[in-house]
Coordinates of C-alpha atoms in Angstrom, one line a residue:
X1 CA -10.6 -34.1 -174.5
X2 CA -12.9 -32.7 -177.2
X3 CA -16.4 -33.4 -176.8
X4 CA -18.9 -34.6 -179.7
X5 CA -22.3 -33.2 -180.5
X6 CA -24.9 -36.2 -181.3
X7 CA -28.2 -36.0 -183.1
X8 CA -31.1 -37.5 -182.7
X9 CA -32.1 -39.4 -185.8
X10 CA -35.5 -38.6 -185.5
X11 CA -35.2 -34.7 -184.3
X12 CA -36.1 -32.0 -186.4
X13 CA -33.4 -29.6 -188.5
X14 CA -32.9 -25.9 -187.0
X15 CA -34.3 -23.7 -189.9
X16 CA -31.7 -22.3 -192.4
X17 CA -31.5 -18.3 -193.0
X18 CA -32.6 -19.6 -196.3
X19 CA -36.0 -21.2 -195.0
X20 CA -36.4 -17.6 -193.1
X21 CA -37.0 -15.7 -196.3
X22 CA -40.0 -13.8 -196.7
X23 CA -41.4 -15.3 -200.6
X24 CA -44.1 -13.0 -200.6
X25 CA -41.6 -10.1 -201.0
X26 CA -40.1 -12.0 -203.8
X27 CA -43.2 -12.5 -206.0
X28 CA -43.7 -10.9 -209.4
X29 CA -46.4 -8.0 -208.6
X30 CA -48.6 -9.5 -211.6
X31 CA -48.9 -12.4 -209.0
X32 CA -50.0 -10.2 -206.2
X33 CA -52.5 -8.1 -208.4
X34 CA -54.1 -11.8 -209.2
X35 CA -54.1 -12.7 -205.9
X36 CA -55.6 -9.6 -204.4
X37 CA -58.2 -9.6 -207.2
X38 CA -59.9 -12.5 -205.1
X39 CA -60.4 -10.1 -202.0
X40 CA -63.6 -8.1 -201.4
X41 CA -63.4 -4.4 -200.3
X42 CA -63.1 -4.8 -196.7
X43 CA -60.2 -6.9 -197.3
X44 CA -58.4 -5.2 -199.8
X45 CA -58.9 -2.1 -197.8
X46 CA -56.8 -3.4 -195.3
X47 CA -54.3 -5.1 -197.1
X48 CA -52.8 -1.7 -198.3
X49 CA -52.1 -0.8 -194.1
X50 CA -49.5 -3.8 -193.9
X51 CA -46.6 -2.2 -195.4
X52 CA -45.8 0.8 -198.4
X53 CA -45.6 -2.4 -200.9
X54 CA -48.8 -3.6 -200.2
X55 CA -50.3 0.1 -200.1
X56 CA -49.2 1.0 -203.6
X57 CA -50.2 -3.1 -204.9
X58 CA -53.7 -2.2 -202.9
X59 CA -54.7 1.3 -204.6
X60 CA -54.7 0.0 -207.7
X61 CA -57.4 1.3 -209.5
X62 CA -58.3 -2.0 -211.4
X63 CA -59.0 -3.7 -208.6
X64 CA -61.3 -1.2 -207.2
X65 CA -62.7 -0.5 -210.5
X66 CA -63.8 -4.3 -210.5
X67 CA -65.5 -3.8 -207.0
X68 CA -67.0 -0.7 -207.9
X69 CA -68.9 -2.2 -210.8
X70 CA -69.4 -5.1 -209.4
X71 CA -71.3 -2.9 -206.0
X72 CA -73.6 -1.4 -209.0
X73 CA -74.4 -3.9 -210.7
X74 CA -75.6 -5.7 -207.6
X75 CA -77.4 -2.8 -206.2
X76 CA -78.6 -0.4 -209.4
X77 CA -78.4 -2.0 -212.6
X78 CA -79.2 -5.9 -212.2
X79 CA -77.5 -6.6 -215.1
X80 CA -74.2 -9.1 -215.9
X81 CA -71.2 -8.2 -214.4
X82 CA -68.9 -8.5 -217.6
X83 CA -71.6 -5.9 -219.2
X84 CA -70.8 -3.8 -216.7
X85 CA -67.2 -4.2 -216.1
X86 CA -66.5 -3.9 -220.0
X87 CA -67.9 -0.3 -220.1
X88 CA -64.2 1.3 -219.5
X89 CA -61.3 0.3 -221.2
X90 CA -58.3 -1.0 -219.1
X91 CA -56.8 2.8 -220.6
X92 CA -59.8 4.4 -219.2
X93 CA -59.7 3.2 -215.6
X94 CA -55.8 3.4 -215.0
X95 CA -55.9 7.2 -216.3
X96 CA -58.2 8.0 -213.4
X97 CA -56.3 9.2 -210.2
X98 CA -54.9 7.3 -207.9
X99 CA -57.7 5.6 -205.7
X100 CA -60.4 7.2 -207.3
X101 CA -62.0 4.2 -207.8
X102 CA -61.9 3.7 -203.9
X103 CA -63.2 6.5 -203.2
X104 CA -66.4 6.1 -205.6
X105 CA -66.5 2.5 -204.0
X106 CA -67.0 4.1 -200.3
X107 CA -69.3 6.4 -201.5
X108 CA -71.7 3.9 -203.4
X109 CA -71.7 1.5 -200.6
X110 CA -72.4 4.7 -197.7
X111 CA -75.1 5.7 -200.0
X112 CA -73.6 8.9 -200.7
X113 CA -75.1 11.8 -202.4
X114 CA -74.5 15.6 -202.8
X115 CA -78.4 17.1 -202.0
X116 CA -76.7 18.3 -199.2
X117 CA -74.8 20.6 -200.4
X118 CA -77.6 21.8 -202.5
X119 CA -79.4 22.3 -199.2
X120 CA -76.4 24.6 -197.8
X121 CA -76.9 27.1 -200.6
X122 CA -79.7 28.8 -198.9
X123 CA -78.1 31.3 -196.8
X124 CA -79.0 32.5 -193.0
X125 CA -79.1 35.6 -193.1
X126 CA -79.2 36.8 -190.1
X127 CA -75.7 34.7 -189.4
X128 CA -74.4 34.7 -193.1
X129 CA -74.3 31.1 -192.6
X130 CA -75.4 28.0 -194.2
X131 CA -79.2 27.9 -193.0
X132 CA -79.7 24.1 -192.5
X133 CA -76.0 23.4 -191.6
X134 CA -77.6 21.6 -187.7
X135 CA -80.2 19.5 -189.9
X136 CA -77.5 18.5 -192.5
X137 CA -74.7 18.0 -190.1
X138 CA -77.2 15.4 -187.5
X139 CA -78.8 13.9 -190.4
X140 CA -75.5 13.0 -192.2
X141 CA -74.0 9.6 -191.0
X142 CA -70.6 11.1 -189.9
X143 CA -69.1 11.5 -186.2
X144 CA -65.6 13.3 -185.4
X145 CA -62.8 12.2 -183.6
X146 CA -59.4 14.2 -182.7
X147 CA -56.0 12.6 -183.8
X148 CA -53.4 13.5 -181.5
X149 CA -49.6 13.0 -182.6
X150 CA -46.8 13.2 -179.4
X151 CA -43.7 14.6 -179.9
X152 CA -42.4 10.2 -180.1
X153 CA -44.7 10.2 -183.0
X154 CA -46.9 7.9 -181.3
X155 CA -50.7 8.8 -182.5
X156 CA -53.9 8.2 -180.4
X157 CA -57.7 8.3 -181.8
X158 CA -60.8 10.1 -179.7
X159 CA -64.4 9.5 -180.5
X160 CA -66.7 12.7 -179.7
X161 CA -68.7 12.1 -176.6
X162 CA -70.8 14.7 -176.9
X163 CA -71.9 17.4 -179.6
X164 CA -74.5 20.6 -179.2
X165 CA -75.5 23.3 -181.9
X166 CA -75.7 27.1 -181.9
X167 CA -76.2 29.7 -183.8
X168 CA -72.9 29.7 -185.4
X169 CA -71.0 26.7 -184.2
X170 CA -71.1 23.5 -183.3
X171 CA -69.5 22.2 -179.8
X172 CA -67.5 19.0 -180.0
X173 CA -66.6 17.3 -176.5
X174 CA -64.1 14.0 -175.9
X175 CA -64.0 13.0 -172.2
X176 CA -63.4 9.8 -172.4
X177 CA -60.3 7.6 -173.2
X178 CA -56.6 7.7 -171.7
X179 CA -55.3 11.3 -173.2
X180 CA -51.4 12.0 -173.4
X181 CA -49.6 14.8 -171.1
X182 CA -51.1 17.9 -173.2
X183 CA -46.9 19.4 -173.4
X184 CA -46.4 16.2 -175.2
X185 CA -48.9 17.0 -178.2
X186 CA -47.6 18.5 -181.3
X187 CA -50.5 18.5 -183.3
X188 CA -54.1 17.8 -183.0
X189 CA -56.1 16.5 -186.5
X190 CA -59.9 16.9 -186.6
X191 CA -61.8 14.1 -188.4
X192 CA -65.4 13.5 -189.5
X193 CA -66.0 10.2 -189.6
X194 CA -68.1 8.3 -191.3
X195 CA -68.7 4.3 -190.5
X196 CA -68.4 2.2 -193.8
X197 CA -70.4 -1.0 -193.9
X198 CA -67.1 -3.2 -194.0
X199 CA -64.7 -5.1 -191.4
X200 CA -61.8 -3.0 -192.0
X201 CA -61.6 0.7 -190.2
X202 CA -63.5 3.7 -190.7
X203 CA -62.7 5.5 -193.4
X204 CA -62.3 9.6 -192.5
X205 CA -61.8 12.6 -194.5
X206 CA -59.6 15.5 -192.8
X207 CA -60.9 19.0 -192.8
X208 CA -60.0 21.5 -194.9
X209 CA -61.5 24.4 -195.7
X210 CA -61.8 25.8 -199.1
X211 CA -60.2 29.2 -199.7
X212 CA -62.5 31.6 -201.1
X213 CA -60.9 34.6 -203.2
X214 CA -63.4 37.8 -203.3
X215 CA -63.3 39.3 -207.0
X216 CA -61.0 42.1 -207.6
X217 CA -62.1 45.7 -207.6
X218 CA -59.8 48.7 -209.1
X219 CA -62.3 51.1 -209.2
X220 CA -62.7 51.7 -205.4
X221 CA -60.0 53.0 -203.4
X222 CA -60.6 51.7 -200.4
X223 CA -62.2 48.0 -201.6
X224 CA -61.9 45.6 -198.4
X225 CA -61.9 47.7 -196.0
X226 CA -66.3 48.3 -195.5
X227 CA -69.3 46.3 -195.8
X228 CA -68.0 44.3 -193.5
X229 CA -71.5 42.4 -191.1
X230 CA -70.3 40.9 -187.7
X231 CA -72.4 38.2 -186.1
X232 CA -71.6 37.6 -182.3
X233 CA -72.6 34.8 -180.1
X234 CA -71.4 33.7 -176.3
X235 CA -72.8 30.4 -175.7
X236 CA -72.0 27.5 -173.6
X237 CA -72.5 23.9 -173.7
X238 CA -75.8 24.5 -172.6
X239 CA -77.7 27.8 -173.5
X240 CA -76.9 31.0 -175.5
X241 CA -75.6 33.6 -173.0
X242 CA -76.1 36.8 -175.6
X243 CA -76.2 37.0 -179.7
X244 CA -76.2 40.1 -181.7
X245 CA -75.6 41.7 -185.6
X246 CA -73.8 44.4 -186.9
X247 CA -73.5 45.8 -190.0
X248 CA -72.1 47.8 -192.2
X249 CA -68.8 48.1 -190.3
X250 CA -66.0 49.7 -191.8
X251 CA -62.4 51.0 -191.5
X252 CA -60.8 53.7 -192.8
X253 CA -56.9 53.6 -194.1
X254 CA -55.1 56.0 -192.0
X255 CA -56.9 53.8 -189.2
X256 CA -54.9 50.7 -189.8
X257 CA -52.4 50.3 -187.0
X258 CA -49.8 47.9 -186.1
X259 CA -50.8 45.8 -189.5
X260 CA -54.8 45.3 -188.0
X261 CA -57.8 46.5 -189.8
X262 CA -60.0 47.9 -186.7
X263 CA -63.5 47.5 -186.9
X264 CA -65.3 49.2 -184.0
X265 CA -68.1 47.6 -183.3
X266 CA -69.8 48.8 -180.2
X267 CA -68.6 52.0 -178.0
X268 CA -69.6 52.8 -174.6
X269 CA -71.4 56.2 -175.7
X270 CA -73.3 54.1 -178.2
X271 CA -76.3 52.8 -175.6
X272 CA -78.6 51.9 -178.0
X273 CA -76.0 48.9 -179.2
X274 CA -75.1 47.6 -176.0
X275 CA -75.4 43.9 -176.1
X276 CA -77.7 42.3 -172.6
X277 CA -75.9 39.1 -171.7
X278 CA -78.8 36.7 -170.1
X279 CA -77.8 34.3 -166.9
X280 CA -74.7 33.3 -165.5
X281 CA -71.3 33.7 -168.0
X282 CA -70.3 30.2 -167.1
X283 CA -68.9 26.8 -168.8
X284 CA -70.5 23.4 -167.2
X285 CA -68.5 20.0 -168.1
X286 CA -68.3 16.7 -167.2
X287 CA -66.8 13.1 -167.7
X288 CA -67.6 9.9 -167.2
X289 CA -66.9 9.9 -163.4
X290 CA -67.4 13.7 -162.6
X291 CA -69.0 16.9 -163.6
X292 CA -68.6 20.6 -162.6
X293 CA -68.9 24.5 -163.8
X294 CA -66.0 26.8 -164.6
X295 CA -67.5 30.3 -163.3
X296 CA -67.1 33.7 -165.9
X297 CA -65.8 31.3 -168.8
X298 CA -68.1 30.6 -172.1
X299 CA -67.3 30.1 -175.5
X300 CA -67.3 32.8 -177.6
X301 CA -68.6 32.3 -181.6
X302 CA -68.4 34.9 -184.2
X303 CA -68.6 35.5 -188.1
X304 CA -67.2 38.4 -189.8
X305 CA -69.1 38.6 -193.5
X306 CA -66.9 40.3 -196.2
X307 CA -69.5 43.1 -198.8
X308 CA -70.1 40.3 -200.4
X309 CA -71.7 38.3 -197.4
X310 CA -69.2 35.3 -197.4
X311 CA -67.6 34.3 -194.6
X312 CA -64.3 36.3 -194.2
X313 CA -63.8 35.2 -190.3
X314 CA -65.3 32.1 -188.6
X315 CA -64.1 31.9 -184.9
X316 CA -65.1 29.7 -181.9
X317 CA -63.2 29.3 -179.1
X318 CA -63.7 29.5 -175.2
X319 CA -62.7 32.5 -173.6
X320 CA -62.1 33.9 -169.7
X321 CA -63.6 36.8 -168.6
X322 CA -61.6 39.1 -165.9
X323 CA -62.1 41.8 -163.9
X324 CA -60.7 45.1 -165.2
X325 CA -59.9 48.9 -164.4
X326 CA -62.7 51.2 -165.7
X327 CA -60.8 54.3 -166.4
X328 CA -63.7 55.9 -167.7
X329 CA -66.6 57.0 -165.5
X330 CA -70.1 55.5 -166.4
X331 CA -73.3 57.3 -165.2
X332 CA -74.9 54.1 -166.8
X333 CA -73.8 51.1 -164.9
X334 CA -73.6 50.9 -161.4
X335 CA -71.0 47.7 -161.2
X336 CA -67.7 46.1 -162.1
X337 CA -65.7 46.0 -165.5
X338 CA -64.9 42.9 -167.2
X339 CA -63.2 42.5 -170.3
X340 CA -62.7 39.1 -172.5
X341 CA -59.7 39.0 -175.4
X342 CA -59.1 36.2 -177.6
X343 CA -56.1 36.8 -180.5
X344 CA -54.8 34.6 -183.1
X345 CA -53.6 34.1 -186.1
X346 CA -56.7 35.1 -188.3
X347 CA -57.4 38.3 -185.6
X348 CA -58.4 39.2 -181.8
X349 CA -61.1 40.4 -180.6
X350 CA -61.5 42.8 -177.3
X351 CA -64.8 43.3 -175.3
X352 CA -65.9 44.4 -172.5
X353 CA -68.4 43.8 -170.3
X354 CA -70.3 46.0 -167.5
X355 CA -72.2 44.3 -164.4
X356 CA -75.9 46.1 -163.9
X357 CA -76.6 46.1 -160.3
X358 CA -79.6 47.4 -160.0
X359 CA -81.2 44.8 -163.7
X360 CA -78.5 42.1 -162.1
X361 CA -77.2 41.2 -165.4
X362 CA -74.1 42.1 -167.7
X363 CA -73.8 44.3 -170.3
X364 CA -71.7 44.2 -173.5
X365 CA -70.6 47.9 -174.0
X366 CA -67.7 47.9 -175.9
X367 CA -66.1 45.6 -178.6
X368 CA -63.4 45.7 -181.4
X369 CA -62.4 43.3 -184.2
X370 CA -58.9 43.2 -185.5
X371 CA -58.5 41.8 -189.1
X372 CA -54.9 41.6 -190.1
X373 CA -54.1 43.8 -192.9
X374 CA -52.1 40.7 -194.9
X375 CA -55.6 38.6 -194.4
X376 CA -57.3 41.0 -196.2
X377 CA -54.5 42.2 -198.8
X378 CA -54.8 38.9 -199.6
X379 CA -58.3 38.0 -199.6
X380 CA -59.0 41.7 -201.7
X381 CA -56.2 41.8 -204.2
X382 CA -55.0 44.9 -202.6
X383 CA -51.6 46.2 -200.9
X384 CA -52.6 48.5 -198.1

């Protein structure tokens, strides 16, 4: 015996597949653009994170063009809109790339300028670095946060906790916030971020550094591999530990071994450039919940200056500090040899250090940088 279904007359109609259909997707994008043209930035900014549709509808430089104007007339030039907004041709704005438009947008409404960078161009020169890069970098609006991708492709976002400045590098901290197992991470994005007055999310630039190309020169033989000026720092999140210059540094070319330009920048029977290290080599730190010290750890800065005096080397990175063999005898130091290496892909570095008993203080008595030779083929023009 078959049963029958019954209906209520009054109950309502499971939706069709048909009534499931997403119109939006379905709309001519001359409809969108007309639609989205009635959003301000914040809006609009956000609009483009829903899906790779939206994203290409939302970059459209005629909309941003219109909010650009619109932001400058409002702010700099009190005059009508259409005035304003009729000073490009539709041609003119389109030909512009790809959220350009946004871009000038952001900068108008952070009040954006480039004195800055005019105020970088006077150089340090006892570092060979930018002299007012601490004033520009604490006066500019901008904070950094760390992007970490896993290895599911999941991403998480850090805000700095803590910053301090030295010589030659700034010291960026995050403590805070639930991080991922570090064998997990497959890369790590820094960020300066700066906040945009609008309710949609902060708008960040990734570093990159520019690639800087010293001139070519034919004439002498050995161009690339002297002049070199090395500026060394050991710092901690605190205090500077030591700091010292060196110039004039130089390699010859049957001294290039194992593909490293060697620069030898202090020796042990070179007194007179032995580096005093002041206080305790040690690394404090500290969360939210606790604090401690990491004893004969510190970070280590340095900046190796091509002839010309541009940077060729910037490097800042903490580094450990352990007890060594001194084969050599010294009637100098009456103490313990240390030594501290750090290597990477733009070079290593090896020092070491001698404890004074008697002054109770370290010594730095003997350090060499190693440039690798494609760095500077490359840098130079040459083919050593």
């Amino acid at each position: 015996m078959s049963q029958r279904s019954s209906r209520c007359p009054g109950a309502p109609q499971s939706p069709s597949v048909k009534g499931k259909e997403n119109f939006i997707e379905r709309m001519p994008p001359e409809v969108i653009l007309k639609i989205l043209s009635c959003l301000d930035a914040g809006s609009l900014f956000c609009v483009g994170l829903v899906s790779k549709r939206f994203q290409e509808l939302a970059s459209n430089n005629a909309l941003w063009y219109q909010l650009y104007t619109c932001q400058r007339a409002k702010n700099k030039r009190p005059t009508p809109v259409s005035y304003v907004t009729d000073a490009m041709g539709v041609a003119g704005v389109q030909e512009k790339p790809k959220g350009y438009w946004r871009t000038m947008l952001f900068k108008d409404l952070t009040g954006y300028n480039e004195k800055w960078k005019r105020k970088l161009k006077a150089i340090n020169y006892y570092t060979g670095l930018p002299n007012q890069s601490e004033h520009i970098i604490r006066t500019l609006p901008v904070s950094w946060e760390i992007t970490v991708t896993e290895a599911t492709g999941r991403e998480s976002c850090f805000e700095q906790t803590g910053i301090c400045y030295s010589d030659t590098a700034a010291t960026v901290s995050w403590s805070l916030g639930h991080w991922p197992i570090m064998d997990r991470i497959t890369s790590l994005q820094l960020h300066g971020v700066m906040k945009v007055p609008l309710p949609c999310p902060l708008m960040y630039s990734q570093y990159q550094p520019a690639e800087d190309r010293a001139p070519f020169d034919d004439v002498d033989p050995e161009y690339g591999l002297h002049g070199y000026t090395l500026h060394i720092e050991m710092h901690n999140t605190v205090k500077s530990i030591a700091s010292a210059r060196f110039d004039q540094l130089s390699c010859r070319k049957d001294q290039i071994v194992n593909g490293y330009v060697q620069l030898n920048v202090i020796r042990r029977d070179g007194r007179w450039k032995h580096v005093p290290v002041s206080g305790d080599i040690s690394l404090p730190w500290g969360t939210e919940a606790l604090c401690g010290l990491l004893k004969d750890c510190c970070i280590l800065s340095l900046t190796v200056l091509a002839e010309t005096q541009a940077p060729f080397w910037c490097l800042s990175v903490p580094v450990a500090m352990t007890e060594s063999v001194q084969m050599d005898v010294s009637y100098d130091f009456r103490g313990k040899s240390f030594s501290v290496q750090h290597q990477d892909s733009q070079g290593k570095v090896e020092m070491e250090l001698e404890w004074e008993e008697t002054q109770q203080q370290y010594f730095m008595v003997h350090l060499i940088v190693f440039l690798p030779i494609t760095k500077v083929n490359k840098h130079f023009g040459r083919d050593y």
